Short mmCIF file of C-alpha atoms in Angstrom, two decimals:
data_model
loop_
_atom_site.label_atom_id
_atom_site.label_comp_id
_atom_site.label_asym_id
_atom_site.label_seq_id
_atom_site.Cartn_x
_atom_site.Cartn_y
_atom_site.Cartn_z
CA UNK Z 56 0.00 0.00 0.00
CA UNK Z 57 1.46 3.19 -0.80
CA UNK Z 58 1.94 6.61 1.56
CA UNK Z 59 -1.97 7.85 0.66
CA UNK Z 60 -3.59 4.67 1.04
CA UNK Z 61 -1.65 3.71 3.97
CA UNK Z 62 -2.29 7.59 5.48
CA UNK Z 63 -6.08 7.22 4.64
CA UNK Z 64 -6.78 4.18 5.99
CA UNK Z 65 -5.75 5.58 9.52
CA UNK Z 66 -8.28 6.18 11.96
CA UNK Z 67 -7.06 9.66 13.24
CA UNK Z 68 -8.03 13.28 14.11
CA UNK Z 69 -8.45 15.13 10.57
CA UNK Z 70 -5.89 17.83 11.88
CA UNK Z 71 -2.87 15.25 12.12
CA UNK Z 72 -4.31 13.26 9.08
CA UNK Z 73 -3.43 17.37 7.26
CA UNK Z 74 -0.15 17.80 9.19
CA UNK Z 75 1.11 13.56 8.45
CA UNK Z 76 0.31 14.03 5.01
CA UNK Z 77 1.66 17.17 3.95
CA UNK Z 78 4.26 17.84 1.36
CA UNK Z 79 5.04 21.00 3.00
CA UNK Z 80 5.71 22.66 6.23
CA UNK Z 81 4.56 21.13 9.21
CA UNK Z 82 5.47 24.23 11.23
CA UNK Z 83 3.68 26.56 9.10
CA UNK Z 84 0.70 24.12 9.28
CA UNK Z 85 1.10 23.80 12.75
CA UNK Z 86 0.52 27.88 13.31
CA UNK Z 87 -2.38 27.65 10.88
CA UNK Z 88 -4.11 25.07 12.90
CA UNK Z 89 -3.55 26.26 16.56
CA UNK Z 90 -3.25 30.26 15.99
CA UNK Z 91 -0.02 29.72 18.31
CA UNK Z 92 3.57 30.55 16.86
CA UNK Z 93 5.20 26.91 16.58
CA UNK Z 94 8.61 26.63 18.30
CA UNK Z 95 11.31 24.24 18.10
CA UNK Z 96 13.14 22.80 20.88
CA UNK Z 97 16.09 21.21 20.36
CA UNK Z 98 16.20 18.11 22.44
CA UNK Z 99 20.00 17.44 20.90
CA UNK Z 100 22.08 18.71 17.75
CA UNK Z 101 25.98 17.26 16.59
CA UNK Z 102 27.98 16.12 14.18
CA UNK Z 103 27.85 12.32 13.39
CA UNK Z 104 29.82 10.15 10.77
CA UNK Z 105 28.21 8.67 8.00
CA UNK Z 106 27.49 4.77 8.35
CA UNK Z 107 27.52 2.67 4.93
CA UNK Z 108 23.22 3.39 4.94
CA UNK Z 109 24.05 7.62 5.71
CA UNK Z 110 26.83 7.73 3.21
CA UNK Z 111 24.44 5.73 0.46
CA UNK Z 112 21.37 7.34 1.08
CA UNK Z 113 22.86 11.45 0.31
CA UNK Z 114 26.15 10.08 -1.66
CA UNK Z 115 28.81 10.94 0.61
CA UNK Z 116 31.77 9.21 1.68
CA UNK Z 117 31.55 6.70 5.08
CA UNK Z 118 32.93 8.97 7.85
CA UNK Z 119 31.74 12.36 6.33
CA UNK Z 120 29.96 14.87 8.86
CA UNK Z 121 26.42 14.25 9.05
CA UNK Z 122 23.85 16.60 11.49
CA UNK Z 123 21.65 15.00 13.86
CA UNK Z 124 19.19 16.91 15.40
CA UNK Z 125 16.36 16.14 17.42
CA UNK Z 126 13.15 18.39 18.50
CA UNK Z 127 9.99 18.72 19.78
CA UNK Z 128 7.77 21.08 17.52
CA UNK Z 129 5.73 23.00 20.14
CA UNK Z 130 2.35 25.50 19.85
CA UNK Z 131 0.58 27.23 22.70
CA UNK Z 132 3.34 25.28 25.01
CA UNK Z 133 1.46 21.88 23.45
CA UNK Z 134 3.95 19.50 22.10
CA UNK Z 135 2.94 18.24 18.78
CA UNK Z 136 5.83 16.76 16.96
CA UNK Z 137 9.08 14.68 18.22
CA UNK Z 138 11.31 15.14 15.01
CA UNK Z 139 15.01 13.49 14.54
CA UNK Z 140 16.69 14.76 10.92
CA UNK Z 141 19.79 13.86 9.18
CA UNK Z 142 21.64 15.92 6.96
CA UNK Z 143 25.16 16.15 5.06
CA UNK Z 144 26.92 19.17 6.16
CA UNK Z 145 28.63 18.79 2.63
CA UNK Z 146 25.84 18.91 0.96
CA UNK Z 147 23.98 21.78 2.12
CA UNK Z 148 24.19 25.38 0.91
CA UNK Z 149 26.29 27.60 3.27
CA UNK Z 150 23.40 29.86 4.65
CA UNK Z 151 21.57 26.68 5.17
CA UNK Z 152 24.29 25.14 7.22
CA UNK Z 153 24.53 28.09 8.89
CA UNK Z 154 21.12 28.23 10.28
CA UNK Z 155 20.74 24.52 10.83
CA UNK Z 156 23.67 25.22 13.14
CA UNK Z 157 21.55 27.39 15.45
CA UNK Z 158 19.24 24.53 16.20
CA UNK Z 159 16.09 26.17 17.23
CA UNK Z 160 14.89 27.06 13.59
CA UNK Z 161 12.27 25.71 12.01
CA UNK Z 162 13.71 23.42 8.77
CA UNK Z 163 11.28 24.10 6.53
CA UNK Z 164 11.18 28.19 7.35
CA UNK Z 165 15.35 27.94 6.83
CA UNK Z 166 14.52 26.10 3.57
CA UNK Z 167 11.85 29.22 2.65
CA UNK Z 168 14.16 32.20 3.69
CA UNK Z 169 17.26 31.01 1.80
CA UNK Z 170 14.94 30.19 -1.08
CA UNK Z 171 16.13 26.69 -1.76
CA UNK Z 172 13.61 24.62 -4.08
CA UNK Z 173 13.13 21.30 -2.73
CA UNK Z 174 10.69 18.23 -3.16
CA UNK Z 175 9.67 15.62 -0.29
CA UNK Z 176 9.97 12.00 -1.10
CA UNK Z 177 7.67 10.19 1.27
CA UNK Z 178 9.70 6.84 2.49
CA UNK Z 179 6.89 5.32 5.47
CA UNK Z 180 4.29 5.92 7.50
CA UNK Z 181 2.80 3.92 10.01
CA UNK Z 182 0.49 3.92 13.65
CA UNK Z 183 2.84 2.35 16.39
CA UNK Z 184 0.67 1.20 19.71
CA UNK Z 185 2.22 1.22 22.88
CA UNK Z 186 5.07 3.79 22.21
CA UNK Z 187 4.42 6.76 24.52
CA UNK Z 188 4.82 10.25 23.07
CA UNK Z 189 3.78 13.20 24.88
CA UNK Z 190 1.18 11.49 26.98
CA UNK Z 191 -0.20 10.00 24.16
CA UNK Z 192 0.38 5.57 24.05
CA UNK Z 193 -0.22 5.72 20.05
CA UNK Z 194 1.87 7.48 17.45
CA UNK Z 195 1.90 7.98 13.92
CA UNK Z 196 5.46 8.17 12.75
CA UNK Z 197 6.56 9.38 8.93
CA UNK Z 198 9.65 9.45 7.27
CA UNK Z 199 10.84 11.52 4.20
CA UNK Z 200 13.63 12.88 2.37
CA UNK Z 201 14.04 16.44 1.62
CA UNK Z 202 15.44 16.28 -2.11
CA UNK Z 203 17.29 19.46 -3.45
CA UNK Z 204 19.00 19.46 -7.29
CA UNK Z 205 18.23 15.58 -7.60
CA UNK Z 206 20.25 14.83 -4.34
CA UNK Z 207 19.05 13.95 -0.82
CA UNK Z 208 19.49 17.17 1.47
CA UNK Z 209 17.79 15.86 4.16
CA UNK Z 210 16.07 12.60 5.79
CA UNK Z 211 13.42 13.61 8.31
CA UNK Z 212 11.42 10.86 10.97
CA UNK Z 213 8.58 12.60 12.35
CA UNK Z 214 6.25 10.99 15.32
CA UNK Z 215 2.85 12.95 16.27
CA UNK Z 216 1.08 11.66 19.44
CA UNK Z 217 -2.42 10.57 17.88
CA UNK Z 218 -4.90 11.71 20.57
CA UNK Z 219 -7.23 14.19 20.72
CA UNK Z 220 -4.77 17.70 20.78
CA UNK Z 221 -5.41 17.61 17.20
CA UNK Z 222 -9.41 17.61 16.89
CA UNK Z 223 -8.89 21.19 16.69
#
């Protein structure tokens, strides 16, 4: 079953069934939705080496200097989103890099301001039972890759507590 199917066939809050499924901004959606200003809190940022799987999936040498950083996407001082991304420092333009540096900045409004064109390639989605997130003892968890000139830029997981904060 492919990313639609498999996103329709959820039984979940219409508001997370919008955020799960976008090809956009979560963030931005995120504001929409709760009239609150979305922040990100950086849970952890560093530097990492590529594995064999990092270096093949955005074509970089094993050892190169990938970015980990994990957040919680928060509105209205409701957490929302636990998010981990990837990146190759290599491959990213400099004032990107820059401003992934500073952690607390939204990814997609860094990708908006430094006008880089980019595409999401959907990888999985899927409802996990009896993880806790936030409270919440079901998520839905989604992962993607940010694509930028026919190259991976970025590889975001994404898990949103599936309870009722989003019948909003």
């Amino acid at each position: 079953m492919d990313f639609l199917e498999k996103l329709k066939s959820f039984d979940i809050p219409t508001c997370l069934r919008v955020c799960a499924g976008t090809d956009g901004s979560v963030t931005f959606l995120l504001e929409i939705m709760t009239k609150h200003p979305t922040a990100v809190v950086t849970e952890y940022q560093h530097i990492i080496p590529a594995d064999e799987q990092m270096a093949e999936l955005f074509d970089v040498s094993v050892g190169a200097d990938i970015n980990e950083r994990v957040v919680t996407l928060t509105a209205g001082d409701v957490p929302y989103v636990f998010a981990r991304s990837l990146s190759a420092i290599e491959k990213m333009p400099e004032g990107v890099r820059a401003d992934m540096m500073k952690a607390d900045i939204p990814i997609g409004r860094i990708l908006r301001d430094h006008d880089i064109e980019t595409r999401r390639d959907f990888e999985n989605i899927e409802i996990i039972e009896d993880e806790p997130l936030f409270g919440a003892q079901k998520l839905l968890s989604r992962s993607y890759r940010i694509v930028h000139h026919s190259g991976v830029l970025m590889w975001i997981n994404e898990k949103f507590p599936v309870d009722a904060r989003w019948c909003l």
